[in-house]
Coordinates of N, CA and C in Angstrom, one line a residue:
Chain A
Q1 N 64.3 79.2 84.6 CA 64.7 79.5 83.2 C 66.0 80.3 83.2
K2 N 67.0 79.7 82.6 CA 68.3 80.4 82.6 C 68.3 81.3 81.4
E3 N 68.6 82.6 81.7 CA 68.5 83.6 80.6 C 69.7 84.5 80.5
V4 N 70.0 84.9 79.3 CA 71.0 86.0 79.1 C 70.2 87.1 78.3
E5 N 70.2 88.3 78.8 CA 69.5 89.4 78.3 C 70.4 90.4 77.7
Q6 N 70.1 90.9 76.5 CA 70.8 92.0 75.9 C 69.7 92.9 75.3
N7 N 70.0 94.2 75.2 CA 69.2 95.2 74.5 C 69.4 94.9 73.0
S8 N 68.4 94.7 72.3 CA 68.5 94.3 70.9 C 69.0 95.5 70.0
G9 N 68.9 96.7 70.5 CA 69.3 97.9 69.7 C 68.3 98.2 68.6
P10 N 68.8 98.9 67.5 CA 70.2 99.2 67.3 C 70.8 100.3 68.2
L11 N 72.0 100.1 68.5 CA 72.8 101.1 69.2 C 73.6 101.9 68.1
S12 N 73.4 103.1 68.1 CA 74.1 104.0 67.1 C 75.0 104.9 67.8
V13 N 76.3 104.9 67.4 CA 77.3 105.8 67.9 C 78.1 106.4 66.8
P14 N 78.6 107.6 67.0 CA 79.4 108.3 66.0 C 80.8 107.7 66.0
E15 N 81.5 107.7 64.8 CA 82.9 107.2 64.7 C 83.7 108.0 65.8
G16 N 84.6 107.2 66.4 CA 85.5 107.7 67.4 C 85.0 107.7 68.8
A17 N 83.7 107.4 69.0 CA 83.0 107.4 70.3 C 83.3 106.1 71.0
I18 N 82.9 106.0 72.3 CA 82.9 104.7 73.0 C 81.5 104.1 72.9
A19 N 81.5 102.8 72.4 CA 80.3 102.0 72.4 C 80.2 101.1 73.6
S20 N 79.1 101.2 74.3 CA 78.9 100.4 75.5 C 77.8 99.4 75.3
L21 N 78.1 98.1 75.4 CA 77.2 97.0 75.2 C 77.0 96.3 76.5
N22 N 75.8 96.0 76.9 CA 75.5 95.4 78.2 C 74.7 94.1 78.1
C23 N 74.9 93.3 79.1 CA 74.4 92.0 79.2 C 74.1 91.6 80.6
T24 N 72.9 91.1 80.9 CA 72.7 90.5 82.2 C 72.3 89.1 82.1
Y25 N 72.5 88.3 83.2 CA 72.3 86.9 83.2 C 71.6 86.5 84.5
S26 N 70.9 85.4 84.4 CA 70.0 85.1 85.5 C 70.6 84.2 86.6
D27 N 71.6 83.5 86.3 CA 72.1 82.4 87.1 C 73.4 82.8 87.8
R28 N 73.4 82.8 89.2 CA 74.6 83.2 89.9 C 75.7 82.2 89.8
G29 N 75.3 81.0 89.3 CA 76.3 79.9 89.2 C 77.2 80.0 87.9
S30 N 77.0 81.1 87.1 CA 77.7 81.3 85.9 C 79.2 81.3 86.1
Q31 N 79.9 80.7 85.2 CA 81.3 80.5 85.3 C 82.2 81.3 84.4
S32 N 81.8 81.4 83.1 CA 82.6 82.0 82.1 C 81.7 82.8 81.2
F33 N 82.3 83.9 80.6 CA 81.6 84.9 79.9 C 82.3 85.3 78.7
F34 N 81.6 85.4 77.6 CA 82.2 85.6 76.3 C 81.4 86.7 75.5
W35 N 82.2 87.4 74.7 CA 81.5 88.3 73.7 C 81.9 87.9 72.3
Y36 N 80.9 87.8 71.4 CA 81.1 87.4 70.0 C 80.7 88.6 69.2
R37 N 81.3 88.7 68.0 CA 80.9 89.7 67.0 C 80.4 88.9 65.8
Q38 N 79.3 89.3 65.3 CA 78.7 88.7 64.1 C 78.4 89.7 63.0
Y39 N 79.1 89.7 62.0 CA 78.8 90.5 60.8 C 77.7 89.9 60.1
S40 N 76.9 90.7 59.4 CA 75.8 90.2 58.6 C 76.2 89.1 57.6
G41 N 75.5 88.0 57.7 CA 75.8 86.9 56.7 C 77.0 86.1 57.1
K42 N 77.6 86.4 58.3 CA 78.8 85.6 58.7 C 78.5 84.9 60.0
S43 N 79.5 84.0 60.4 CA 79.4 83.3 61.6 C 79.9 84.2 62.8
P44 N 79.4 83.9 64.0 CA 80.0 84.6 65.2 C 81.5 84.4 65.3
E45 N 82.1 85.4 65.8 CA 83.6 85.4 66.0 C 83.9 85.8 67.4
L46 N 84.7 85.0 68.1 CA 85.0 85.3 69.5 C 85.9 86.5 69.6
I47 N 85.5 87.5 70.4 CA 86.4 88.7 70.6 C 86.9 88.9 72.0
M48 N 86.2 88.4 73.0 CA 86.6 88.5 74.4 C 86.1 87.4 75.2
S49 N 87.0 87.0 76.2 CA 86.5 86.0 77.2 C 86.9 86.7 78.5
I50 N 86.0 86.5 79.5 CA 86.3 87.0 80.9 C 85.8 86.0 81.9
Y51 N 86.6 85.7 83.0 CA 86.2 84.7 83.9 C 86.1 85.2 85.3
S52 N 86.7 86.4 85.6 CA 86.7 86.9 87.0 C 86.3 88.3 87.0
N53 N 85.8 88.7 88.2 CA 85.3 90.1 88.4 C 86.4 91.1 88.0
G54 N 85.9 92.2 87.4 CA 86.8 93.3 87.0 C 86.8 93.6 85.5
D55 N 87.9 94.2 85.1 CA 88.0 94.6 83.7 C 89.1 93.7 83.0
K56 N 88.9 93.5 81.7 CA 89.9 92.8 80.9 C 90.0 93.6 79.6
E57 N 91.2 94.1 79.3 CA 91.4 94.9 78.1 C 92.1 94.1 77.0
D58 N 91.7 94.4 75.8 CA 92.4 93.8 74.6 C 92.2 94.8 73.5
G59 N 93.3 95.6 73.3 CA 93.2 96.6 72.2 C 92.1 97.6 72.5
R60 N 91.2 97.8 71.6 CA 90.2 98.8 71.8 C 89.0 98.2 72.6
F61 N 89.0 97.0 72.9 CA 87.9 96.3 73.6 C 88.2 96.1 75.1
T62 N 87.2 96.4 75.9 CA 87.3 96.1 77.4 C 86.1 95.4 77.8
A63 N 86.2 94.2 78.4 CA 85.1 93.5 79.0 C 85.1 93.8 80.5
Q64 N 83.9 94.0 81.0 CA 83.8 94.2 82.4 C 82.8 93.2 83.0
L65 N 83.2 92.6 84.1 CA 82.3 91.6 84.8 C 82.0 92.0 86.2
N66 N 80.8 91.9 86.6 CA 80.4 92.1 88.0 C 79.4 90.9 88.3
K67 N 80.0 89.9 89.0 CA 79.2 88.7 89.3 C 78.1 89.0 90.3
A68 N 78.4 89.9 91.2 CA 77.4 90.2 92.3 C 76.1 90.8 91.6
S69 N 76.3 91.6 90.6 CA 75.2 92.3 89.9 C 74.8 91.5 88.7
Q70 N 75.5 90.4 88.4 CA 75.1 89.5 87.3 C 75.1 90.3 86.0
Y71 N 76.2 90.9 85.8 CA 76.2 91.9 84.7 C 77.6 91.8 84.0
V72 N 77.6 91.8 82.7 CA 78.8 91.8 81.9 C 78.7 92.8 80.8
S73 N 79.7 93.6 80.5 CA 79.6 94.6 79.5 C 80.8 94.5 78.6
L74 N 80.7 95.2 77.4 CA 81.8 95.3 76.5 C 81.8 96.8 76.1
L75 N 83.0 97.3 76.2 CA 83.3 98.7 75.8 C 84.2 98.6 74.6
I76 N 83.8 99.4 73.5 CA 84.6 99.6 72.4 C 85.0 101.0 72.3
R77 N 86.3 101.2 72.4 CA 86.8 102.6 72.4 C 87.2 103.0 70.9
D78 N 87.1 104.3 70.6 CA 87.4 104.8 69.3 C 86.7 103.9 68.2
S79 N 85.4 103.9 68.4 CA 84.6 103.0 67.5 C 84.8 103.4 66.0
Q80 N 84.9 102.3 65.2 CA 85.1 102.5 63.7 C 83.8 101.9 63.0
P81 N 83.6 102.5 61.8 CA 82.5 101.9 61.0 C 82.6 100.3 60.8
S82 N 83.8 99.8 60.8 CA 84.0 98.4 60.7 C 83.6 97.6 61.9
D83 N 83.3 98.3 63.0 CA 82.8 97.7 64.2 C 81.3 97.4 64.1
S84 N 80.7 98.0 63.1 CA 79.2 97.8 62.9 C 78.9 96.3 62.7
A85 N 78.2 95.7 63.6 CA 77.9 94.3 63.6 C 76.9 94.0 64.8
T86 N 76.5 92.8 64.9 CA 75.7 92.4 66.1 C 76.7 91.7 67.1
Y87 N 76.6 92.1 68.3 CA 77.4 91.6 69.4 C 76.6 90.7 70.3
L88 N 77.1 89.5 70.4 CA 76.4 88.4 71.2 C 77.2 88.2 72.5
C89 N 76.4 88.2 73.6 CA 76.9 87.9 74.9 C 76.6 86.4 75.1
A90 N 77.6 85.7 75.7 CA 77.3 84.3 75.9 C 77.9 83.9 77.3
V91 N 77.1 83.2 78.1 CA 77.4 82.8 79.4 C 77.4 81.3 79.6
W92 N 78.4 80.8 80.2 CA 78.5 79.4 80.5 C 77.8 79.1 81.9
L93 N 76.8 78.4 81.8 CA 76.0 78.0 83.0 C 76.3 76.6 83.4
L94 N 76.6 76.4 84.7 CA 76.9 75.1 85.2 C 75.6 74.6 85.9
Y95 N 75.1 73.5 85.5 CA 73.8 73.1 86.1 C 73.8 71.7 86.8
G96 N 75.0 71.4 87.3 CA 75.0 70.1 88.1 C 76.2 69.3 87.8
G97 N 77.0 69.0 88.8 CA 78.3 68.3 88.5 C 79.1 69.0 87.5
S98 N 79.5 68.3 86.4 CA 80.2 68.9 85.4 C 79.4 69.3 84.2
Q99 N 78.1 69.2 84.3 CA 77.2 69.5 83.2 C 76.9 71.0 83.1
G100 N 76.9 71.5 81.9 CA 76.7 72.9 81.7 C 76.4 73.1 80.2
N101 N 76.1 74.4 79.9 CA 75.9 74.7 78.5 C 76.2 76.2 78.4
L102 N 76.5 76.6 77.1 CA 76.7 78.0 76.8 C 75.4 78.6 76.3
I103 N 74.9 79.6 77.0 CA 73.7 80.3 76.7 C 74.0 81.6 76.0
F104 N 73.4 81.9 74.9 CA 73.7 83.1 74.1 C 72.5 84.1 74.3
G105 N 72.8 85.4 74.4 CA 71.8 86.4 74.3 C 71.4 86.5 72.8
K106 N 70.4 87.3 72.6 CA 69.9 87.5 71.2 C 70.7 88.5 70.4
G107 N 71.6 89.2 71.1 CA 72.5 90.1 70.4 C 72.1 91.6 70.4
T108 N 73.0 92.5 70.4 CA 72.8 93.9 70.2 C 73.4 94.3 68.9
K109 N 72.6 95.0 68.1 CA 73.1 95.5 66.8 C 73.7 96.8 67.0
L110 N 75.0 97.0 66.6 CA 75.8 98.2 66.8 C 76.0 98.8 65.4
S111 N 75.7 100.1 65.3 CA 75.9 100.9 64.0 C 76.9 102.0 64.4
V112 N 78.0 102.1 63.7 CA 79.0 103.2 63.9 C 78.9 104.1 62.7
K113 N 78.5 105.3 62.9 CA 78.3 106.3 61.8 C 79.5 107.1 61.5
P114 N 80.0 107.1 60.3 CA 81.2 107.9 59.9 C 80.9 109.4 60.2
Chain B
G1 N 92.4 70.8 59.1 CA 92.4 72.2 58.9 C 92.5 72.9 60.3
A2 N 92.6 74.2 60.2 CA 92.8 75.0 61.4 C 91.5 75.3 62.1
G3 N 90.4 75.4 61.4 CA 89.2 75.8 61.9 C 88.1 74.7 61.9
V4 N 86.9 75.1 62.3 CA 85.8 74.2 62.2 C 85.3 74.2 60.7
S5 N 85.1 73.0 60.2 CA 84.7 72.9 58.8 C 83.3 72.3 58.7
Q6 N 82.5 73.0 58.0 CA 81.1 72.5 57.8 C 80.9 72.3 56.3
S7 N 80.1 71.2 56.0 CA 79.7 71.0 54.6 C 78.3 70.4 54.6
P8 N 77.6 70.6 53.5 CA 77.9 71.6 52.4 C 77.7 73.0 52.9
S9 N 78.2 74.0 52.2 CA 78.1 75.4 52.5 C 76.6 75.8 52.2
N10 N 76.1 75.3 51.2 CA 74.7 75.6 50.8 C 74.0 74.3 50.5
K11 N 72.7 74.2 50.8 CA 71.9 73.0 50.5 C 70.5 73.4 50.2
V12 N 70.1 73.1 49.0 CA 68.7 73.4 48.6 C 68.0 72.0 48.3
T13 N 66.9 71.8 48.9 CA 66.2 70.5 48.8 C 64.7 70.8 48.8
E14 N 64.0 69.7 48.4 CA 62.5 69.8 48.4 C 61.9 69.4 49.7
K15 N 60.8 70.0 50.0 CA 60.1 69.7 51.3 C 59.8 68.2 51.3
G16 N 60.1 67.6 52.5 CA 59.8 66.1 52.6 C 61.1 65.3 52.5
K17 N 62.1 65.8 51.9 CA 63.4 65.1 51.8 C 64.2 65.1 53.1
D18 N 65.1 64.2 53.2 CA 66.0 64.1 54.4 C 67.3 64.9 54.0
V19 N 67.9 65.5 55.0 CA 69.2 66.2 54.7 C 70.2 65.8 55.8
E20 N 71.5 65.8 55.4 CA 72.5 65.5 56.4 C 73.5 66.7 56.3
L21 N 73.8 67.2 57.4 CA 74.8 68.3 57.5 C 76.0 67.8 58.3
R22 N 77.2 68.2 57.9 CA 78.4 67.7 58.5 C 79.2 68.7 59.2
C23 N 79.8 68.4 60.3 CA 80.7 69.3 61.0 C 82.0 68.6 61.4
D24 N 83.1 69.1 61.0 CA 84.4 68.6 61.4 C 85.1 69.6 62.4
P25 N 85.1 69.3 63.7 CA 85.6 70.3 64.6 C 87.1 70.5 64.6
I26 N 87.6 71.5 65.3 CA 89.0 71.7 65.5 C 89.6 70.5 66.2
S27 N 90.7 70.0 65.7 CA 91.4 68.8 66.3 C 91.6 69.0 67.8
G28 N 91.2 68.0 68.5 CA 91.5 68.0 70.0 C 90.4 68.7 70.8
H29 N 89.4 69.3 70.1 CA 88.3 69.9 70.8 C 87.3 68.8 71.2
T30 N 87.0 68.7 72.5 CA 86.1 67.7 73.0 C 84.6 68.1 72.9
A31 N 84.4 69.3 72.9 CA 83.0 69.8 72.9 C 82.6 70.3 71.5
L32 N 81.3 69.9 71.1 CA 80.8 70.3 69.8 C 79.3 70.6 70.0
Y33 N 79.0 71.7 69.3 CA 77.6 72.3 69.5 C 77.0 72.5 68.1
W34 N 75.7 72.3 68.0 CA 75.0 72.7 66.8 C 74.0 73.8 67.2
Y35 N 73.9 74.8 66.3 CA 72.9 75.9 66.5 C 72.2 76.1 65.1
R36 N 71.0 76.8 65.2 CA 70.3 77.2 64.0 C 70.1 78.7 64.1
Q37 N 70.2 79.4 63.0 CA 69.9 80.8 63.0 C 69.1 81.2 61.8
S38 N 67.9 81.6 62.1 CA 67.0 82.1 61.0 C 67.4 83.5 60.7
L39 N 67.0 84.0 59.5 CA 67.4 85.4 59.1 C 67.0 86.4 60.1
G40 N 68.0 87.2 60.5 CA 67.7 88.3 61.4 C 67.4 87.9 62.9
Q41 N 67.6 86.6 63.2 CA 67.3 86.1 64.5 C 68.6 85.7 65.2
G42 N 68.4 85.4 66.5 CA 69.5 85.0 67.3 C 69.9 83.5 67.1
L43 N 70.8 83.0 67.8 CA 71.2 81.6 67.8 C 70.3 80.8 68.6
E44 N 69.8 79.7 67.9 CA 69.0 78.7 68.6 C 69.8 77.5 68.8
F45 N 70.0 77.2 70.1 CA 70.7 76.0 70.5 C 70.0 74.7 70.1
L46 N 70.7 73.8 69.5 CA 70.1 72.5 69.1 C 70.6 71.3 70.0
I47 N 71.9 71.1 70.0 CA 72.5 69.9 70.7 C 73.9 70.2 71.0
Y48 N 74.4 69.5 72.1 CA 75.8 69.7 72.6 C 76.4 68.4 72.9
F49 N 77.5 68.1 72.4 CA 78.3 66.9 72.7 C 79.5 67.3 73.5
Q50 N 79.8 66.5 74.6 CA 81.0 66.8 75.4 C 81.6 65.4 75.7
G51 N 82.7 65.2 75.0 CA 83.5 64.0 75.2 C 82.6 62.7 75.0
N52 N 82.7 61.8 76.0 CA 81.9 60.6 75.9 C 80.6 60.7 76.7
S53 N 80.3 61.8 77.2 CA 79.0 62.0 77.9 C 77.8 61.9 77.0
A54 N 76.6 61.6 77.6 CA 75.4 61.7 76.8 C 75.2 63.1 76.3
P55 N 74.8 63.3 75.0 CA 74.6 64.6 74.5 C 73.4 65.3 75.2
D56 N 73.5 66.6 75.2 CA 72.4 67.5 75.7 C 71.6 67.8 74.4
K57 N 70.4 67.1 74.3 CA 69.6 67.2 73.1 C 68.4 68.2 73.4
S58 N 68.5 68.9 74.5 CA 67.3 69.7 74.9 C 66.8 70.7 73.9
G59 N 67.7 71.1 72.9 CA 67.3 72.1 72.0 C 66.7 71.6 70.7
L60 N 66.7 70.3 70.5 CA 66.2 69.8 69.2 C 64.7 70.1 69.1
P61 N 64.2 70.7 68.0 CA 62.9 71.2 68.0 C 61.8 70.1 67.8
S62 N 62.2 69.0 67.2 CA 61.2 67.9 67.0 C 62.0 66.6 66.8
D63 N 61.3 65.5 66.8 CA 61.9 64.2 66.6 C 62.4 64.0 65.1
R64 N 62.2 65.0 64.3 CA 62.7 64.9 62.9 C 64.2 65.2 62.9
F65 N 64.7 65.8 64.0 CA 66.1 66.2 64.1 C 66.8 65.2 64.9
S66 N 68.0 64.9 64.5 CA 68.9 64.0 65.3 C 70.3 64.3 64.9
A67 N 71.3 64.0 65.8 CA 72.7 64.2 65.5 C 73.5 63.1 66.1
E68 N 74.6 62.9 65.5 CA 75.6 61.9 65.9 C 77.0 62.5 65.9
R69 N 77.8 62.0 66.8 CA 79.2 62.3 66.8 C 80.0 61.1 66.9
T70 N 80.7 60.8 65.8 CA 81.4 59.5 65.7 C 82.9 59.7 66.1
G71 N 83.3 58.8 67.0 CA 84.7 58.8 67.4 C 85.2 60.0 68.1
G72 N 84.2 60.8 68.6 CA 84.5 62.0 69.3 C 85.0 63.1 68.4
S73 N 84.8 63.0 67.1 CA 85.3 64.0 66.2 C 84.1 64.5 65.3
V74 N 84.0 64.0 64.1 CA 83.0 64.5 63.2 C 81.6 64.3 63.7
S75 N 80.8 65.3 63.4 CA 79.3 65.2 63.8 C 78.5 65.4 62.5
T76 N 77.3 64.7 62.5 CA 76.4 64.8 61.5 C 75.0 65.2 62.1
L77 N 74.4 66.2 61.6 CA 73.1 66.6 62.0 C 72.1 66.2 60.8
T78 N 71.1 65.4 61.2 CA 70.2 64.9 60.2 C 68.8 65.5 60.5
I79 N 68.2 66.0 59.4 CA 66.8 66.4 59.5 C 66.0 65.6 58.5
Q80 N 65.0 64.9 59.1 CA 64.2 64.0 58.3 C 62.9 64.8 57.9
R81 N 62.4 64.4 56.7 CA 61.1 64.9 56.2 C 61.1 66.5 56.4
T82 N 62.0 67.1 55.7 CA 62.2 68.6 55.9 C 60.9 69.4 55.6
Q83 N 60.8 70.4 56.4 CA 59.7 71.4 56.3 C 60.2 72.8 55.9
Q84 N 59.4 73.6 55.4 CA 59.9 74.9 55.0 C 60.4 75.7 56.2
E85 N 59.9 75.5 57.3 CA 60.3 76.2 58.5 C 61.7 75.8 59.0
D86 N 62.2 74.7 58.4 CA 63.6 74.3 58.7 C 64.6 75.1 58.0
S87 N 64.2 75.9 57.0 CA 65.1 76.8 56.3 C 65.8 77.8 57.3
A88 N 67.2 77.7 57.3 CA 68.0 78.5 58.2 C 69.4 78.3 57.9
V89 N 70.3 79.0 58.6 CA 71.7 78.7 58.6 C 72.0 77.8 59.8
Y90 N 72.6 76.6 59.6 CA 72.9 75.7 60.7 C 74.4 75.9 61.0
L91 N 74.7 76.3 62.2 CA 76.1 76.5 62.6 C 76.6 75.5 63.6
C92 N 77.8 75.1 63.4 CA 78.5 74.2 64.3 C 79.6 74.9 65.0
A93 N 79.9 74.6 66.2 CA 81.0 75.2 67.0 C 81.7 74.1 67.8
S94 N 82.9 74.3 68.0 CA 83.6 73.4 68.9 C 84.5 74.2 69.9
S95 N 84.8 73.6 71.0 CA 85.6 74.2 72.1 C 86.5 73.1 72.7
P96 N 87.6 73.5 73.4 CA 88.5 72.5 74.0 C 87.8 71.7 75.1
G97 N 86.7 72.3 75.7 CA 86.0 71.7 76.7 C 84.8 72.6 77.2
G98 N 84.0 72.1 78.1 CA 82.9 72.9 78.6 C 83.4 74.1 79.3
G99 N 82.7 75.2 79.1 CA 83.1 76.5 79.7 C 84.2 77.2 79.0
Q100 N 84.7 76.7 77.9 CA 85.8 77.3 77.1 C 85.2 78.0 75.9
P101 N 86.0 78.9 75.3 CA 85.4 79.7 74.2 C 85.1 78.7 73.0
Q102 N 84.0 79.0 72.3 CA 83.6 78.3 71.1 C 84.2 78.9 69.9
H103 N 84.5 78.1 68.9 CA 84.9 78.6 67.6 C 83.9 78.0 66.6
F104 N 83.4 78.9 65.8 CA 82.3 78.5 64.8 C 82.8 78.2 63.4
G105 N 82.1 77.3 62.8 CA 82.3 77.1 61.4 C 81.6 78.2 60.6
D106 N 81.7 78.1 59.3 CA 81.0 79.1 58.4 C 79.5 78.8 58.2
G107 N 79.1 77.6 58.6 CA 77.7 77.3 58.6 C 77.2 76.7 57.3
T108 N 76.1 76.0 57.3 CA 75.4 75.5 56.2 C 74.1 76.2 56.0
R109 N 73.9 76.9 54.8 CA 72.6 77.6 54.5 C 71.7 76.6 53.9
L110 N 70.6 76.2 54.6 CA 69.7 75.2 54.2 C 68.4 75.9 53.7
S111 N 68.0 75.6 52.5 CA 66.8 76.2 51.9 C 65.9 75.0 51.5
I112 N 64.6 75.1 52.0 CA 63.7 74.1 51.7 C 62.6 74.7 50.8
L113 N 62.5 74.1 49.6 CA 61.6 74.6 48.6 C 60.1 74.1 48.8

């Protein structure tokens, strides 16, 4: 069973703090990793992609990937109330030849308190 | 258009009726996905089209659900003999290819009375 696991939260952080969101996945063959943000009543919105081990920074967001530990995380620096949303981790799993699929975690709900 | 377009945005129908939901992906995107999301729940994968390959239908919950993708572009998700448990938001996403980031439409909110 190919799985992507996230803590459902809610994760509550004060404004200005660093929010750390974590995701583990079950398949070592995973190729691509994505973080999506979903506001209540809206569609998921892509915020970060990461494909190789290490850190990738984009503004206040940093994605971290460790394939050996099968772990990907998202750090949000200087958290703002507008960052309050559900964050979905998604992992592309390759399961034979060129066949694969994108597996989503159930999401972590983040609440940033003013 | 620049993004993934879904129609209708809202659909209310009576139990037992058939419904068709449409998705127009971003131009040039070869991969197209359908998901379902019930209130407060995560994304439930339904079906995935990649180019001319046979679609991955492993997420379809019953044989009342089917989907087509004509000409490698527009897709239609059909639900026959709708049930109240089919009420959800149906999301479509497209990507340039497998393993590439998906871009979502605004979804169709389906309500079965």
